[in-house]
Coordinates of N, CA and C in Angstrom, one line a residue:
X817 N -72.7 97.9 83.6 CA -72.2 96.6 83.1 C -71.7 96.7 81.7
X818 N -70.5 96.2 81.4 CA -70.1 96.3 80.0 C -70.4 95.0 79.3
X819 N -70.1 95.0 78.0 CA -70.4 93.8 77.1 C -69.7 92.6 77.6
X820 N -68.5 92.7 78.0 CA -67.7 91.5 78.4 C -68.2 90.9 79.7
X821 N -68.6 91.8 80.6 CA -69.2 91.2 81.9 C -70.6 90.5 81.6
X822 N -71.4 91.1 80.8 CA -72.7 90.6 80.5 C -72.6 89.3 79.7
X823 N -71.7 89.2 78.8 CA -71.5 88.0 78.0 C -71.0 86.9 78.9
X824 N -70.2 87.2 79.9 CA -69.6 86.2 80.8 C -70.8 85.6 81.6
X825 N -71.8 86.5 82.0 CA -73.0 86.0 82.7 C -73.8 85.0 81.8
X826 N -73.9 85.3 80.5 CA -74.6 84.5 79.5 C -73.8 83.1 79.4
X827 N -72.5 83.2 79.4 CA -71.7 81.9 79.3 C -71.9 81.1 80.6
X828 N -72.0 81.7 81.7 CA -72.3 81.0 83.0 C -73.6 80.3 82.9
X829 N -74.6 81.0 82.4 CA -75.9 80.4 82.2 C -75.9 79.2 81.3
X830 N -75.0 79.3 80.2 CA -74.9 78.2 79.3 C -74.3 77.0 80.0
X831 N -73.3 77.2 80.9 CA -72.7 76.1 81.6 C -73.6 75.5 82.6
X832 N -74.5 76.3 83.2 CA -75.5 75.8 84.1 C -76.5 74.9 83.3
X833 N -76.9 75.4 82.1 CA -77.8 74.6 81.3 C -77.2 73.2 80.9
X834 N -75.9 73.2 80.6 CA -75.2 71.9 80.3 C -75.3 71.0 81.5
X835 N -75.1 71.6 82.7 CA -75.1 70.8 84.0 C -76.5 70.2 84.2
X836 N -77.6 70.8 83.6 CA -78.9 70.3 83.7 C -79.3 69.4 82.6
X837 N -78.3 69.1 81.7 CA -78.6 68.3 80.5 C -79.2 69.0 79.4
X838 N -79.2 70.3 79.4 CA -79.8 71.1 78.3 C -78.6 71.5 77.3
X839 N -79.0 71.7 76.1 CA -78.0 72.3 75.1 C -77.5 73.6 75.8
X840 N -76.2 73.7 75.9 CA -75.6 74.8 76.7 C -75.6 76.2 75.9
X841 N -76.7 76.8 76.0 CA -76.9 78.2 75.5 C -77.4 79.0 76.6
X842 N -76.8 80.2 76.9 CA -77.2 81.1 77.9 C -77.5 82.5 77.4
X843 N -78.4 83.2 78.1 CA -78.7 84.6 77.6 C -79.0 85.4 78.9
X844 N -78.7 86.7 78.7 CA -78.9 87.7 79.7 C -79.5 89.0 79.0
X845 N -80.6 89.5 79.5 CA -81.2 90.7 79.0 C -81.0 91.9 80.0
X846 N -80.4 93.0 79.5 CA -80.0 94.1 80.3 C -80.7 95.3 79.8
X847 N -81.1 96.1 80.8 CA -81.8 97.4 80.5 C -80.8 98.4 80.0
X848 N -81.3 99.5 79.5 CA -80.4 100.6 79.0 C -79.5 101.2 80.1
X849 N -80.0 101.1 81.4 CA -79.2 101.6 82.5 C -78.3 100.6 83.1
X850 N -78.2 99.4 82.5 CA -77.3 98.4 83.0 C -77.9 97.4 84.0
X851 N -79.2 97.4 84.3 CA -79.8 96.5 85.2 C -80.1 95.1 84.5
X852 N -79.7 94.0 85.1 CA -80.0 92.7 84.5 C -81.5 92.5 84.8
X853 N -82.2 92.4 83.7 CA -83.7 92.2 83.8 C -84.0 90.7 83.9
X854 N -83.2 89.9 83.2 CA -83.4 88.4 83.3 C -82.2 87.7 82.8
X855 N -82.0 86.5 83.3 CA -80.9 85.6 82.8 C -81.4 84.2 82.9
X856 N -81.0 83.4 81.9 CA -81.4 82.0 81.8 C -80.6 81.2 80.8
X857 N -80.7 79.9 80.9 CA -80.1 79.1 79.9 C -81.3 78.3 79.3
X858 N -81.0 77.5 78.3 CA -82.0 76.7 77.7 C -82.7 75.9 78.7
X859 N -84.0 75.7 78.5 CA -84.9 74.9 79.5 C -85.9 74.1 78.7
X860 N -85.4 73.7 77.5 CA -86.3 72.9 76.6 C -86.7 71.6 77.2
X861 N -85.7 70.8 77.7 CA -85.9 69.5 78.2 C -86.7 69.6 79.5
X862 N -86.3 70.5 80.4 CA -86.9 70.7 81.7 C -88.4 71.1 81.6
X863 N -88.7 71.9 80.6 CA -90.1 72.4 80.5 C -90.9 71.6 79.4
X864 N -90.2 70.7 78.7 CA -90.8 69.9 77.6 C -91.4 70.9 76.7
X865 N -90.7 72.0 76.3 CA -91.2 73.1 75.5 C -90.1 73.4 74.5
X866 N -90.3 73.1 73.2 CA -89.3 73.4 72.2 C -89.0 74.9 72.0
X867 N -89.8 75.7 72.5 CA -89.6 77.2 72.4 C -88.8 77.7 73.6
X868 N -88.4 76.9 74.6 CA -87.8 77.4 75.8 C -86.3 77.6 75.6
X869 N -85.9 78.2 74.5 CA -84.6 78.6 74.3 C -84.2 79.7 75.3
X870 N -82.9 79.9 75.6 CA -82.5 80.9 76.6 C -83.0 82.3 76.2
X871 N -82.9 82.6 74.9 CA -83.3 84.0 74.5 C -84.8 84.2 74.8
X872 N -85.6 83.2 74.4 CA -87.1 83.2 74.7 C -87.4 83.4 76.1
X873 N -86.7 82.6 76.9 CA -86.9 82.7 78.4 C -86.6 84.1 79.0
X874 N -85.5 84.7 78.5 CA -85.2 86.0 79.1 C -86.1 87.1 78.5
X875 N -86.5 87.0 77.3 CA -87.5 87.9 76.7 C -88.8 87.8 77.5
X876 N -89.3 86.6 77.7 CA -90.6 86.4 78.4 C -90.5 87.0 79.8
X877 N -89.4 86.7 80.5 CA -89.2 87.1 81.9 C -89.1 88.6 82.0
X878 N -88.3 89.2 81.1 CA -88.2 90.7 81.1 C -89.5 91.4 80.8
X879 N -90.2 90.9 79.8 CA -91.5 91.5 79.4 C -92.5 91.5 80.6
X880 N -92.5 90.3 81.3 CA -93.3 90.2 82.5 C -92.9 91.2 83.6
X881 N -91.6 91.2 83.8 CA -91.0 92.1 84.9 C -91.4 93.6 84.6
X882 N -91.2 94.0 83.3 CA -91.5 95.4 82.9 C -93.0 95.7 82.7
X883 N -93.8 94.6 82.5 CA -95.2 94.8 82.2 C -95.4 95.4 80.8
X884 N -94.5 95.0 79.9 CA -94.5 95.6 78.5 C -93.9 94.6 77.6
X885 N -94.6 94.4 76.4 CA -94.1 93.5 75.4 C -93.0 94.1 74.6
X886 N -92.8 95.4 74.7 CA -91.7 96.1 74.0 C -90.5 96.3 75.0
X887 N -89.4 95.8 74.5 CA -88.2 95.8 75.4 C -87.2 96.9 74.8
X888 N -87.7 98.0 74.4 CA -86.9 99.0 73.8 C -85.7 99.5 74.7
X889 N -84.6 99.7 74.1 CA -83.4 100.1 74.9 C -82.6 99.0 75.5
X890 N -83.1 97.8 75.4 CA -82.4 96.7 76.1 C -81.3 96.1 75.2
X891 N -80.5 95.3 75.8 CA -79.4 94.6 75.1 C -79.6 93.1 75.5
X892 N -79.6 92.2 74.5 CA -79.6 90.8 74.7 C -78.2 90.2 74.5
X893 N -77.7 89.6 75.5 CA -76.4 88.9 75.4 C -76.6 87.4 75.4
X894 N -76.0 86.8 74.4 CA -76.2 85.3 74.2 C -74.9 84.7 73.9
X895 N -74.7 83.5 74.5 CA -73.5 82.7 74.3 C -73.3 82.2 72.8
X896 N -74.4 82.1 72.1 CA -74.4 81.5 70.8 C -75.4 82.4 69.9
X897 N -75.0 82.5 68.6 CA -75.8 83.3 67.6 C -77.2 82.7 67.7
X898 N -78.2 83.6 67.8 CA -79.6 83.2 67.9 C -80.1 82.5 66.6
X899 N -81.1 81.6 66.8 CA -81.7 80.9 65.7 C -82.9 81.8 65.1
X900 N -83.5 81.3 64.1 CA -84.6 82.0 63.4 C -85.8 82.3 64.4
X901 N -86.2 81.4 65.2 CA -87.3 81.6 66.1 C -86.9 82.7 67.1
X902 N -85.7 82.7 67.6 CA -85.4 83.7 68.6 C -85.2 85.1 68.0
X903 N -84.6 85.1 66.7 CA -84.5 86.5 66.1 C -85.8 87.1 65.8
X904 N -86.8 86.2 65.5 CA -88.1 86.8 65.3 C -88.7 87.4 66.5
X905 N -88.5 86.7 67.7 CA -89.0 87.3 68.9 C -88.2 88.5 69.3
X906 N -86.9 88.5 69.0 CA -86.1 89.7 69.3 C -86.6 90.9 68.5
X907 N -86.9 90.7 67.3 CA -87.5 91.8 66.5 C -88.8 92.3 67.0
X908 N -89.7 91.3 67.3 CA -91.0 91.7 67.8 C -91.0 92.4 69.2
X909 N -90.0 92.1 70.0 CA -89.8 92.7 71.3 C -89.1 94.1 71.2
X910 N -88.6 94.3 70.0 CA -87.8 95.6 69.8 C -86.6 95.8 70.6
X911 N -85.9 94.6 70.8 CA -84.6 94.7 71.5 C -83.6 95.6 70.7
X912 N -82.9 96.5 71.4 CA -82.1 97.4 70.7 C -80.8 96.9 70.2
X913 N -80.2 96.0 71.0 CA -78.9 95.4 70.6 C -78.9 93.9 70.9
X914 N -78.2 93.2 70.1 CA -77.9 91.7 70.3 C -76.4 91.5 70.2
X915 N -75.9 91.0 71.3 CA -74.4 90.7 71.4 C -74.3 89.2 71.7
X916 N -73.5 88.5 70.8 CA -73.3 87.1 71.0 C -71.8 86.8 70.9
X917 N -71.5 85.6 71.5 CA -70.1 85.2 71.5 C -69.8 84.3 70.3
X918 N -70.3 83.1 70.3 CA -70.0 82.1 69.2 C -71.0 82.2 68.1
X919 N -70.4 82.0 66.9 CA -71.3 81.9 65.7 C -71.9 80.5 65.6
X920 N -73.0 80.4 64.9 CA -73.7 79.1 64.7 C -74.0 79.0 63.2
X921 N -73.0 78.4 62.5 CA -73.2 78.3 61.0 C -74.3 77.4 60.6
X922 N -74.7 76.4 61.5 CA -75.8 75.5 61.2 C -77.2 76.0 61.5
X923 N -77.3 76.7 62.6 CA -78.6 77.1 63.1 C -78.8 78.6 63.3
X924 N -77.7 79.4 63.2 CA -77.8 80.8 63.4 C -78.6 81.5 62.4
X925 N -79.2 82.6 62.7 CA -80.0 83.4 61.8 C -79.7 84.9 61.8
X926 N -78.6 85.2 62.4 CA -78.2 86.6 62.4 C -77.2 86.9 61.3
X927 N -76.0 86.2 61.4 CA -75.0 86.4 60.3 C -74.9 85.1 59.4
X928 N -75.7 84.1 59.8 CA -75.7 82.8 59.0 C -77.2 82.6 58.6
X929 N -77.4 81.6 57.8 CA -78.8 81.2 57.4 C -79.5 82.3 56.8
X930 N -80.7 82.6 57.3 CA -81.6 83.6 56.7 C -81.2 85.1 56.9
X931 N -80.2 85.3 57.8 CA -79.8 86.7 58.1 C -81.1 87.5 58.3
X932 N -81.9 87.1 59.2 CA -83.2 87.6 59.4 C -83.3 89.1 59.5
X933 N -82.4 89.8 60.2 CA -82.5 91.2 60.4 C -82.2 92.0 59.1
X934 N -81.6 91.3 58.1 CA -81.4 92.0 56.8 C -82.5 91.8 55.8
X935 N -83.5 91.0 56.2 CA -84.7 90.8 55.3 C -85.5 92.0 55.2
X936 N -86.1 92.3 54.0 CA -86.9 93.5 53.8 C -88.2 93.4 54.6
X937 N -88.6 92.2 55.0 CA -89.8 92.1 55.8 C -89.6 92.2 57.3
X938 N -88.4 92.4 57.7 CA -88.1 92.6 59.1 C -88.2 94.1 59.4
X939 N -89.1 94.4 60.3 CA -89.4 95.8 60.6 C -88.6 96.4 61.7
X940 N -87.7 95.6 62.4 CA -86.9 96.1 63.4 C -85.5 95.5 63.2
X941 N -84.5 96.4 63.2 CA -83.1 96.0 63.0 C -82.2 96.4 64.2
X942 N -82.0 95.4 65.1 CA -81.2 95.8 66.3 C -79.7 95.9 65.9
X943 N -79.0 96.6 66.7 CA -77.5 96.7 66.5 C -77.0 95.3 66.8
X944 N -76.1 94.8 66.0 CA -75.4 93.5 66.3 C -74.0 93.7 66.7
X945 N -73.5 93.0 67.7 CA -72.2 93.1 68.1 C -71.7 91.7 68.6
X946 N -70.4 91.6 68.7 CA -69.7 90.4 69.2 C -69.0 90.7 70.4
X947 N -68.9 89.8 71.4 CA -68.2 90.0 72.6 C -67.9 88.7 73.2
X948 N -67.0 88.7 74.1 CA -66.7 87.5 74.9 C -65.7 86.5 74.1
X949 N -65.5 85.4 74.7 CA -64.6 84.4 74.2 C -65.4 83.5 73.3
X950 N -65.4 83.7 72.0 CA -66.2 82.8 71.1 C -65.7 81.4 71.1
X951 N -64.4 81.2 71.3 CA -63.8 79.9 71.3 C -64.3 79.1 72.6
X952 N -64.3 79.8 73.7 CA -64.8 79.2 74.9 C -66.3 78.8 74.9
X953 N -67.1 79.8 74.3 CA -68.5 79.5 74.2 C -68.8 78.3 73.2
X954 N -68.0 78.3 72.2 CA -68.1 77.1 71.2 C -67.7 75.8 71.9
X955 N -66.6 75.9 72.7 CA -66.1 74.7 73.3 C -67.1 74.1 74.3
X956 N -67.9 74.9 75.0 CA -68.9 74.4 75.9 C -69.9 73.5 75.1
X957 N -70.3 74.0 73.9 CA -71.2 73.2 73.0 C -70.5 72.0 72.5
X958 N -69.3 72.1 72.0 CA -68.6 70.9 71.5 C -68.4 69.8 72.6
X959 N -68.0 70.2 73.8 CA -67.9 69.3 74.9 C -69.2 68.6 75.2
X960 N -70.3 69.4 75.2 CA -71.6 68.8 75.5 C -72.0 67.8 74.5
X961 N -71.9 68.1 73.2 CA -72.3 67.1 72.2 C -71.3 65.9 72.1
X962 N -70.0 66.1 72.4 CA -69.1 65.0 72.4 C -69.4 64.0 73.5
X963 N -69.8 64.5 74.6 CA -70.2 63.7 75.8 C -71.5 62.9 75.4
X964 N -72.3 63.5 74.6 CA -73.6 62.8 74.2 C -73.3 61.6 73.3
X965 N -72.3 61.8 72.5 CA -72.0 60.8 71.4 C -71.2 59.6 72.0
X966 N -70.6 59.7 73.2 CA -69.8 58.6 73.7 C -70.6 57.7 74.6

């Protein structure tokens, strides 16, 4: 599975999250050999859990599936730049690569905000890449919030 295919799965998860009334962010975690270990969208409202971001959901599911808290060699695909909470979990899980579509200037923590992986206190620095249609991923979010305001 290549980056474009995997990010398309993450975007599909984001659209499913929006259909459930969740902020539309989707994530997919893929093993080094291309196996999809987990996929999810945000489930914060559904679970009444502020930590149930898409990234956290797939990290938890993959760790349980593999029976290991270290997800070395994996790639995390996300429709939106991860927040500070999620990048902390990504570092702790030792995810090898993070690939996202849309930037998040307000809440992102990879290339915006704290730039977590660049901090000297961060002990794991995954490869960061961009893939997919950033405009389409951003539009899903814009449409979701526009509908909430009307």
